XYZ file of C-alpha atoms in Angstrom:
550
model
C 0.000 0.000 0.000
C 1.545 3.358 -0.501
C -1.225 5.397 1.357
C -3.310 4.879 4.646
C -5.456 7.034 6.436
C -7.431 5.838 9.092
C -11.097 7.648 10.455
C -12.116 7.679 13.676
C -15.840 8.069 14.571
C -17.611 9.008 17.876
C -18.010 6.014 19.772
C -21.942 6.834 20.328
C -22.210 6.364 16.668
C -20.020 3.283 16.639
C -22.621 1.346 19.232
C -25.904 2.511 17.260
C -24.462 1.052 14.102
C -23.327 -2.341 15.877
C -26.707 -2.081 17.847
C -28.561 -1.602 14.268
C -25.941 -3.968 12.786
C -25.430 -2.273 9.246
C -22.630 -1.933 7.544
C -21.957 1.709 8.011
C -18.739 3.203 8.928
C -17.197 2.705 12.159
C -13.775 2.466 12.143
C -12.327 2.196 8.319
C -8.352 2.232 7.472
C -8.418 3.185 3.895
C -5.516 2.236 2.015
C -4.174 3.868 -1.426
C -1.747 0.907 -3.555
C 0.319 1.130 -6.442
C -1.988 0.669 -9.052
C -4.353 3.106 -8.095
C -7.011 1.318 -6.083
C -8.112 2.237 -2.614
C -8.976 -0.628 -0.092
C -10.946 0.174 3.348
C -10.205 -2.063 5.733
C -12.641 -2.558 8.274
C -10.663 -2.456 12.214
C -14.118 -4.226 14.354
C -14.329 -6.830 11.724
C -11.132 -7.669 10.797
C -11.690 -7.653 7.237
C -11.934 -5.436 3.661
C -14.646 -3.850 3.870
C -14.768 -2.341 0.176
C -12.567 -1.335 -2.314
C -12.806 1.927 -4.399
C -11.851 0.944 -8.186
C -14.299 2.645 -10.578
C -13.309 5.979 -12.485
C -10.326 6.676 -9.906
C -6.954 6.887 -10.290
C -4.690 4.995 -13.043
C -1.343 5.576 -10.797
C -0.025 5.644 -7.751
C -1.990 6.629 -4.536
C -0.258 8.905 -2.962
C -2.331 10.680 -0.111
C -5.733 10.257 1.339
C -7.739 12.088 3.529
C -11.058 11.788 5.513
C -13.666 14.205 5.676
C -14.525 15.132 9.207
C -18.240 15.352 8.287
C -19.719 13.953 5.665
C -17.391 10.908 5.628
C -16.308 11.210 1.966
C -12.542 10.320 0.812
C -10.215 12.793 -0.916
C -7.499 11.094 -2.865
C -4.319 12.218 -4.850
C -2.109 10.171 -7.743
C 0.294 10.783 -9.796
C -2.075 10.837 -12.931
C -2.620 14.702 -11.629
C -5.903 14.003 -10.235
C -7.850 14.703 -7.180
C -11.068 12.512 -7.106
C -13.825 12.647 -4.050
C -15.699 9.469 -3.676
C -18.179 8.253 -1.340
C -17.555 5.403 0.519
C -21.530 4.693 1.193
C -21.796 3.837 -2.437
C -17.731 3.356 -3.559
C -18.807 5.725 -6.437
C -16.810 8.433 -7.632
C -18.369 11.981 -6.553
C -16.450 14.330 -8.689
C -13.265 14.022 -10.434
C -10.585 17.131 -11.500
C -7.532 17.990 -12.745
C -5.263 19.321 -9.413
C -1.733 20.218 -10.668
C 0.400 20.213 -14.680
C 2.799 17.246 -12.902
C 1.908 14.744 -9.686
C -0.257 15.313 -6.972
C 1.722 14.350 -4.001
C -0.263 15.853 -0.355
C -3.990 16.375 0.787
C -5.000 18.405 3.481
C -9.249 19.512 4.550
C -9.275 23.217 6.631
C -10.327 22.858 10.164
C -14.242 23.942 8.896
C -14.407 21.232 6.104
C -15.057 23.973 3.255
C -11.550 24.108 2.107
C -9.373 21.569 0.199
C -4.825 21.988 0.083
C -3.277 19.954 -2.290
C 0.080 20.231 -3.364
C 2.750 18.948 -5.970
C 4.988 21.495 -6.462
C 3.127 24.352 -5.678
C 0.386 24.965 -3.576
C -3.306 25.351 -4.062
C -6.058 25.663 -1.907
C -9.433 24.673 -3.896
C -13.485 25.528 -2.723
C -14.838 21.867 -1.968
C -18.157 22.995 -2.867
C -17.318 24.836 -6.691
C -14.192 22.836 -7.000
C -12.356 26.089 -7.634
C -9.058 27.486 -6.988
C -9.068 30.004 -3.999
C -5.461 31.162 -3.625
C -2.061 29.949 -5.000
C 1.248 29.357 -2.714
C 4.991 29.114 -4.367
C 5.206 25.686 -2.640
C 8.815 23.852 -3.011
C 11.370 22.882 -5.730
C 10.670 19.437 -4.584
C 7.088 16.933 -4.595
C 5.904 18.419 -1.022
C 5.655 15.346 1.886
C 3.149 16.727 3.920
C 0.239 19.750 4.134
C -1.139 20.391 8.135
C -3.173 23.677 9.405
C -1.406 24.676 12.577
C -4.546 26.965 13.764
C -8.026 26.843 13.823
C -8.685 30.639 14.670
C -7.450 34.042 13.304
C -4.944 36.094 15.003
C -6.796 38.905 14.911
C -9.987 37.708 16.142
C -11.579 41.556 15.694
C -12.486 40.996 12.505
C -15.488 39.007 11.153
C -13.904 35.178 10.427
C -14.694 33.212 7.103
C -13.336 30.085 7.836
C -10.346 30.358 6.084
C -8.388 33.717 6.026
C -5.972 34.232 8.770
C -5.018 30.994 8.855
C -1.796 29.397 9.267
C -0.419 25.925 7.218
C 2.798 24.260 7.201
C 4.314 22.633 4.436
C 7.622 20.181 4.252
C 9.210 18.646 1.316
C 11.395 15.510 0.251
C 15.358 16.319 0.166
C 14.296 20.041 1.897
C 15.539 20.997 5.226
C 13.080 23.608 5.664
C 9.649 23.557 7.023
C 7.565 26.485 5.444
C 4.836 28.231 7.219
C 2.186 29.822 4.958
C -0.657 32.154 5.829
C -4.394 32.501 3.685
C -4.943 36.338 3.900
C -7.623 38.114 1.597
C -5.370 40.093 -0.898
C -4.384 37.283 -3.598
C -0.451 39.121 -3.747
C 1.103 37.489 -0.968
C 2.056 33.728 -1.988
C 5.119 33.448 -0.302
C 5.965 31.647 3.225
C 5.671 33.945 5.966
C 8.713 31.896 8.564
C 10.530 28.595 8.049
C 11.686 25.795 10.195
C 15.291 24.455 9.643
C 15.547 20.746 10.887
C 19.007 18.823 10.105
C 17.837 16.407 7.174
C 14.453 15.284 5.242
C 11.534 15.406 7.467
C 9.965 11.971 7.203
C 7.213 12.293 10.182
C 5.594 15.441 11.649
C 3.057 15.974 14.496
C 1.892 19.154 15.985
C -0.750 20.730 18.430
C -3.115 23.069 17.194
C -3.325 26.775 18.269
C -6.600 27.829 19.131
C -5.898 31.268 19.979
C -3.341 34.090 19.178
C -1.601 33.294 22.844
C -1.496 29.994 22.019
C 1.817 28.780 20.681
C 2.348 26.018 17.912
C 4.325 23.106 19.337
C 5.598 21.257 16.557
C 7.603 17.143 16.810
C 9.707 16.791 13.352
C 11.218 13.263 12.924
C 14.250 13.428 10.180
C 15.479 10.694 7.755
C 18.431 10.431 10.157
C 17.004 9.219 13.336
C 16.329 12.499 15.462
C 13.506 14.680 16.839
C 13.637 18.342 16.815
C 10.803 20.126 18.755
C 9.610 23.467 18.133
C 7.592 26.227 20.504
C 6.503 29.478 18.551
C 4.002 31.775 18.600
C 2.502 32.485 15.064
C 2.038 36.487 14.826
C 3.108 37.193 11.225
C 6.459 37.866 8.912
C 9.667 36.052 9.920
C 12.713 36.512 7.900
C 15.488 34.746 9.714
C 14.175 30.862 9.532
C 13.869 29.414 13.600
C 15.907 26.475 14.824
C 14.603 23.848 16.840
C 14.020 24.629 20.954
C 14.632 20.994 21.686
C 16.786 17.786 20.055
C 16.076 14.611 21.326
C 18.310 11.657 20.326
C 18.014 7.985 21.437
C 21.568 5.611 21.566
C 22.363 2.647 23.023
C 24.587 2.291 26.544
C 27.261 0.635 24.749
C 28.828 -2.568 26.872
C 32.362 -2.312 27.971
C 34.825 0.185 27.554
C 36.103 0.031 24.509
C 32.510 -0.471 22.314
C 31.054 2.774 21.519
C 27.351 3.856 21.623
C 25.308 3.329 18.783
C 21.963 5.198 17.708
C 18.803 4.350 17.480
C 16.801 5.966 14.858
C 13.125 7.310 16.102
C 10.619 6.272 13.476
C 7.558 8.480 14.848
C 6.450 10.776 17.315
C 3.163 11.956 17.970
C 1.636 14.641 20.901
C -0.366 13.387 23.581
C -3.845 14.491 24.411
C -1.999 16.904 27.460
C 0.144 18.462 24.985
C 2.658 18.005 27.978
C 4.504 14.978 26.511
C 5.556 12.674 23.722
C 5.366 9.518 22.345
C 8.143 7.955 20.606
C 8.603 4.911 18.541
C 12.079 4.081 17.872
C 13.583 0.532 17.085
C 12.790 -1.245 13.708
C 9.627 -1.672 11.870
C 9.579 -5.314 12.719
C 9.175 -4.779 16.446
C 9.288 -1.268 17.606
C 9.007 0.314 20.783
C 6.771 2.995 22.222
C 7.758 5.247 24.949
C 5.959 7.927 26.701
C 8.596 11.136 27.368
C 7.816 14.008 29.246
C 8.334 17.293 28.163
C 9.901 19.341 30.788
C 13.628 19.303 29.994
C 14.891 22.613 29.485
C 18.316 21.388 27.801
C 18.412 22.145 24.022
C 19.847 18.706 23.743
C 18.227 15.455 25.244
C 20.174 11.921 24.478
C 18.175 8.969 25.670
C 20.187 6.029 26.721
C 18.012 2.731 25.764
C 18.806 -0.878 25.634
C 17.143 -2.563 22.630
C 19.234 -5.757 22.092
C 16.033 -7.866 23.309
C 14.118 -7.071 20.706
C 13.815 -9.247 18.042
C 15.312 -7.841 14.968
C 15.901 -10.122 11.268
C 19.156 -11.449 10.593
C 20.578 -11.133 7.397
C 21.818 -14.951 7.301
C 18.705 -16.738 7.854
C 16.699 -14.021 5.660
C 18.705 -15.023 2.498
C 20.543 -18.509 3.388
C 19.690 -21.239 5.341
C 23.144 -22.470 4.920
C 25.351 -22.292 8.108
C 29.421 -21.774 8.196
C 30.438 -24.953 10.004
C 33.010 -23.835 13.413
C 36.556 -24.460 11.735
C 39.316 -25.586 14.257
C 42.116 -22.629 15.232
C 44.739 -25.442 14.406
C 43.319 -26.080 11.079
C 45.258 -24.720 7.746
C 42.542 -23.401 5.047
C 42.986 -23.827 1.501
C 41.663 -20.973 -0.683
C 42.001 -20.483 -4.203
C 43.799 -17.388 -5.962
C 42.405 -14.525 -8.183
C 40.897 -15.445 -10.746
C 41.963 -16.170 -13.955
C 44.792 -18.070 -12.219
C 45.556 -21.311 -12.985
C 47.485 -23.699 -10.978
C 49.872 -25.419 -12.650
C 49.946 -29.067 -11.993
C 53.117 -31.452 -12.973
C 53.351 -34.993 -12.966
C 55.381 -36.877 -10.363
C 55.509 -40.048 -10.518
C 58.024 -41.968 -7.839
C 56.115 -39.786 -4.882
C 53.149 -41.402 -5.452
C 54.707 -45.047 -5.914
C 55.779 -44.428 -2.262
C 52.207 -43.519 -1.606
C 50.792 -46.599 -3.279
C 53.729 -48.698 -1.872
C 52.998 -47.569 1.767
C 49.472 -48.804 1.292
C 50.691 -51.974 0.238
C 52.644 -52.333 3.285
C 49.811 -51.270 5.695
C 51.386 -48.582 7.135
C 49.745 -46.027 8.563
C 47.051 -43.596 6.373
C 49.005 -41.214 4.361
C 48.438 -37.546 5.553
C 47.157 -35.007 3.048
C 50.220 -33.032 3.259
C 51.612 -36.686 1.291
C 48.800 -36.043 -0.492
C 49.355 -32.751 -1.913
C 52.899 -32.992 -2.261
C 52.185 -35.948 -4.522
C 49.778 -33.674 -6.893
C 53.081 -30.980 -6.964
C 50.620 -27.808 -7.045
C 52.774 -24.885 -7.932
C 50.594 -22.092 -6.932
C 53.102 -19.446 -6.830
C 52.259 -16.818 -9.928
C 54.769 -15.481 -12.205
C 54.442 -11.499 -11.930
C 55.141 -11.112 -15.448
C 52.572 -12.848 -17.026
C 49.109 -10.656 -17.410
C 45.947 -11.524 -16.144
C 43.283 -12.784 -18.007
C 41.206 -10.253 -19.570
C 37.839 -11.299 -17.624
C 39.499 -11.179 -14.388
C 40.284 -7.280 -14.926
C 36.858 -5.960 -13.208
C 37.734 -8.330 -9.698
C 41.759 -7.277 -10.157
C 40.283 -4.020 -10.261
C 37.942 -3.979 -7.147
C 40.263 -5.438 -5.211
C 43.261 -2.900 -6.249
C 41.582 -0.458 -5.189
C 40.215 -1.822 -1.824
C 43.575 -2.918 -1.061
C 45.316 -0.383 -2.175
C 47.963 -2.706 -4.461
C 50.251 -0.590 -6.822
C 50.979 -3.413 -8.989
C 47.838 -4.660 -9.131
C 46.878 -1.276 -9.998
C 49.087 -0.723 -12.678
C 48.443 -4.448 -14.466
C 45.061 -3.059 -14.858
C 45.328 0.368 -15.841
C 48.238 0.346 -18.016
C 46.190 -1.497 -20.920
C 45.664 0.317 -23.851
C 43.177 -1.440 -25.275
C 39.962 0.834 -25.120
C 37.232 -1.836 -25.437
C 38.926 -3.885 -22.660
C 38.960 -0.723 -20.728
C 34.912 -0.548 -21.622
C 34.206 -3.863 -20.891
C 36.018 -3.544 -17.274
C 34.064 -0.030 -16.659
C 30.945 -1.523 -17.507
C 31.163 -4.721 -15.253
C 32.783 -2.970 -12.505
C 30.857 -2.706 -9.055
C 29.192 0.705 -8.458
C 31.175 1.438 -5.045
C 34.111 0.836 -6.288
C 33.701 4.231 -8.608
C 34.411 7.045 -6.523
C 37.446 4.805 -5.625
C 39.113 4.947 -9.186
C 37.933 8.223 -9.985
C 40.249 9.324 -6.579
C 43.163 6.677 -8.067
C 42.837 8.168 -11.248
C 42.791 11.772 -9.936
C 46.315 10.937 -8.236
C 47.387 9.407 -11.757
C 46.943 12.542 -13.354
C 49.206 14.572 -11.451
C 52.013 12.041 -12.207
C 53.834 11.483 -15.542
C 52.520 12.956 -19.092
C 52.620 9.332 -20.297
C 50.901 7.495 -17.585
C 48.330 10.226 -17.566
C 47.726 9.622 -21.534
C 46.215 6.206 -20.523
C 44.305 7.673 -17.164
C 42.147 10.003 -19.559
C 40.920 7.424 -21.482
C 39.907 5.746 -18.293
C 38.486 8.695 -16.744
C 36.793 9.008 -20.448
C 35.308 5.733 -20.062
C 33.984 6.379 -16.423
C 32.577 9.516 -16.595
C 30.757 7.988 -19.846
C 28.943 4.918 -18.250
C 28.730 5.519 -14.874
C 27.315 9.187 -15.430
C 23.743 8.538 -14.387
C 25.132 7.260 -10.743
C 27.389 10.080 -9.942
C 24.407 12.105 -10.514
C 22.366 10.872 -7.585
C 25.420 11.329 -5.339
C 24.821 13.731 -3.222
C 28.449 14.612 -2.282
C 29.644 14.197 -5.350
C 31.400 18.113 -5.717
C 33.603 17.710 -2.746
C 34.499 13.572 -3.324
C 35.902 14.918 -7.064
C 36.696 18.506 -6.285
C 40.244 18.078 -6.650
C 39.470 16.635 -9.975
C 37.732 19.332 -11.498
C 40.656 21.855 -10.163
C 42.811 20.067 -12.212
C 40.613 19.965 -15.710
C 40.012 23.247 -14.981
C 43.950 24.276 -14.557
C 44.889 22.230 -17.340
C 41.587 23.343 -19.322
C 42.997 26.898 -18.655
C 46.373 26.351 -20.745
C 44.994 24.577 -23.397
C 44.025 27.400 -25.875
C 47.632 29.094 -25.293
C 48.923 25.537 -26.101
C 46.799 24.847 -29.273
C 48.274 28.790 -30.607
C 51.489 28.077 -29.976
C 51.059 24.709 -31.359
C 49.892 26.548 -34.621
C 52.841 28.898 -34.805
C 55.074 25.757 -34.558
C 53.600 24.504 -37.179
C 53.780 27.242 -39.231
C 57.567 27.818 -38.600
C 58.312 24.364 -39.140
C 56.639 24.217 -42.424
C 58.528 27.580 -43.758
C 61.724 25.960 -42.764
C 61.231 22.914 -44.538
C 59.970 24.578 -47.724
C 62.770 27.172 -47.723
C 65.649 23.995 -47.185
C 63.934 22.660 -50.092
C 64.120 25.569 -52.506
C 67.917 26.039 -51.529
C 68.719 22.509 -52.063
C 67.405 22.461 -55.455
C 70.144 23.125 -58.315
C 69.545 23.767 -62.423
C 70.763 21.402 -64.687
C 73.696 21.519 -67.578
C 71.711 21.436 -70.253
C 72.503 21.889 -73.774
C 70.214 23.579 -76.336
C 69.345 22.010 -79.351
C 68.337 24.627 -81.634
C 69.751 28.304 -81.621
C 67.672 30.892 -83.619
C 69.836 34.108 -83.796
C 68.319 37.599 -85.105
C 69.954 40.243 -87.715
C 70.455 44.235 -86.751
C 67.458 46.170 -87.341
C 69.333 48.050 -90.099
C 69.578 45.504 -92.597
C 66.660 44.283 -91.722
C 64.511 47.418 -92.921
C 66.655 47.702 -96.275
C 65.448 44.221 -97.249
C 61.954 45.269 -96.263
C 62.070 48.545 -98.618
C 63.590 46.159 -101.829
C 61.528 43.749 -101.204
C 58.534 46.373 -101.911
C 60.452 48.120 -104.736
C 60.245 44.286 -106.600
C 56.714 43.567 -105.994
């Protein structure tokens, strides 16, 4: 299931339906799955009660949400849809279109009239029109969870609507910050009014309402890592600066002995009680957790809870996966394990040891030991360190290069040139072991030009398959900052490299062509036919007879 929302009814009503013995609601759990179905499961019976199919959703469920009156459901998917049904008939009551991308939290106002959803940004619709009634900036991530944090005005002066005045809160995944919004009547204001910082992703959150403009908020966060920060403010308005928590509490272990160390336990809820004077806690494992009642008067910004949970049952990894069990080997006892991979032992024949063996059998002399034995088989396991490994070991030589930080192992790897054995060993590589090479690489780099000639085309290769996993890292900038100071310094001198590279070039080429011309020398050659020309003088007087005639 990936929703469940569970409705509690008056328990006069609950007796005059058993009493009447109908099958209206008493106490339903309604649960939104996968697919896009909603089950309610009924608590006094036991069993499903219904199951809400029809003209719903055709994704995920992702939030549900009881009327407190009329005892219809509000549901949101990611198909973008908010859809109202009524559970008397399982019908779908009206249908519409809440946000461009996935509708991710539900929340009714205190009076019923008023719907918040939220996927991005925030909306709060009229139930009755189905109509937007004011927008909110919302988050740059799906928000988690939508809850009113009062149920009156602060100024309480002025005629009240139902709505305006009020104050919501608002947290988000991967966000730190818990917004705090406020409906006023002017439609120009959509920003958050104050902010609560808590130190990671809030994953549960439980508060007590203010019913007056005296009355503070008190506000339980529980973070993704295991902690509870409480919060005591008053809610009169603007905040710039965003408020830290009043109150951390953290639970550990004692930690037996001296030289173990404490070790903590995460808190997986908390939830106000009815005095508003203390808290309940459940902390543990999902399997078996445990519920504690904590009171509320420490003034210490810092509470650490010292609990012993080693009683409770908790699953074992072993007997989840394997049934098989590692048989208790003697201290005395010499194990044989094979080598890397790829490595084969070399066995040799020899003869005349195992005649003895076969002629001490004969005899009947005692059983031969196995250190007889293997000495008769001659295993040579020692490897040569010159010959290379075997190109499908390269991915395991790799991994455990790194892990053990062996230079020669190292180097057998990354010295090969050939780039589709380099793919092939990126690609089958295991994913923690690449933040590892990128570091080894890094270091490369630094080193000789020629070694790092071969580490780009590595880092090439990594950066290339592996790119959608760095990506979700969250600390990826600082793991490969060094890195991308030296692209960037190197980056930096390429273009003054690649011009003088070109005026090289040119020079070069001028030299050569000018060694050429000098080096090239004419010929003896003879001529074959000489045509000489008489004076001009002589010439013209033959011109002048040569008219005279004609």
């Amino acid at each position: 299931p990936a929703r469940l929302q569970a409705k509690e009814t008056p328990q006069k009503e609950k007796k005059k339906s058993e009493a009447i013995g109908t099958s209206n609601q008493t106490d339903l759990l309604a649960l939104g799955t996968a697919v896009g179905s909603i089950l309610l499961y009924s608590t006094v019976k036991g069993e499903l009660h219904s199951k809400l199919i029809s003209g719903g959703h055709d994704n995920k469920v992702n939030c549900i949400q009881w009327h407190q009156d009329n005892g219809y459901l509000y549901s949101c998917s990611d198909d973008k849809h908010i859809v109202e049904w009524n559970t008397q008939t399982c019908k779908v009551k009206c249908k519409w279109k809440g946000d461009n991308s996935s509708v991710s939290s539900l929340c009714i106002s205190p009076d019923g009239k008023m719907l918040l959803s939220a996927g991005r940004t925030i909306k709060l619709w009229v139930l009755e029109t189905k109509e937007i009634y004011r927008h909110f900036t919302g988050h740059a991530t799906p928000v988690s969870s939508l809850l009113f944090t009062t149920i009156r005005p602060p100024n309480e002066s002025q005629p009240f609507d139902g709505i305006t005045g009020l104050y919501f809160l608002s947290g988000a995944v991967h966000d730190r910050l818990l917004n705090v919004w406020q409906v006023r009547s002017e439609n120009k204001e959509k920003n958050a009014v104050m902010s609560f910082t808590v130190t990671d992703e809030p994953v549960y959150i439980d508060l007590t309402l203010s019913e007056n403009k005296e009355e503070p908020v008190k506000l339980a966060v529980v973070c993704k890592d295991g902690q509870v920060h409480l919060f005591e403010h008053i809610l009169n308005g603007y905040c710039k600066k965003p408020l830290t928590s009043n109150c951390t509490i953290q639970i550990a272990t004692p930690g037996k002995g001296k030289k173990s160390t404490p070790k903590p336990i995460p808190i997986l809820a908390a939830g106000f009680c009815s005095d508003k004077m203390s808290l309940l806690l459940v902390y543990g494992n999902w399997f078996q957790p445990t519920i504690e009642r904590v009171a509320l008067n420490s003034k210490e910004s810092h509470v650490c809870l010292v609990r012993d949970i080693s009683n409770c049952w908790a699953p074992k990894v072993e007997t989840a996966i394997t049934k098989v069990r590692t048989p208790v080997m003697n201290s005395e006892a010499k194990v044989l394990v094979p080598g890397i991979p790829g490595h084969q032992a070399a066995i040799k024949p020899a003869l005349p040891q195992t005649e003895e063996i076969e002629n001490k059998r004969k005899l009947g002399e005692n059983e031969v030991s196995i250190e007889e034995r293997l000495g008769a088989l001659d295993i040579d396991t020692r490897k040569e360190k010159d010959d290379l490994p075997q190109t499908n070991s390269f991915p395991v030589l790799l991994a455990q290069g790194l892990e053990s930080n062996d230079f020669e192992m190292l180097n057998k790897v990354l010295q090969t040139r050939n780039l589709n054995l380099i793919k092939r060993t990126v690609l089958r590589m295991p994913l923690h072991a690449v933040i590892p090479l990128l570091q080894e690489l890094t270091k490369r780099l630094q080193g000789h030009p020629n070694s790092a000639v071969l580490m780009v085309q590595w880092l090439k290769c990594v950066l290339t398959v592996h790119a959608s996993y760095l990506s979700t890292l969250p600390d990826l900038v600082p793991q490969l900052g060094t890195l991308y100071q030296l692209m960037e310094s190197r980056v930096k001198t390429f273009q003054k490299l690649s011009h003088l590279h070109g005026k090289l070039i040119l020079l070069i080429t001028q030299v050569t062509a000018s060694e050429k011309t000098k080096g090239t020398t004419c010929p003896a050659q003879k001529a074959k036919l000489v045509y000489e020309e008489e004076s001009s003088e002589e010439e013209s007087d033959d011109e002048i007879a040569d008219k005279d005639s004609d």
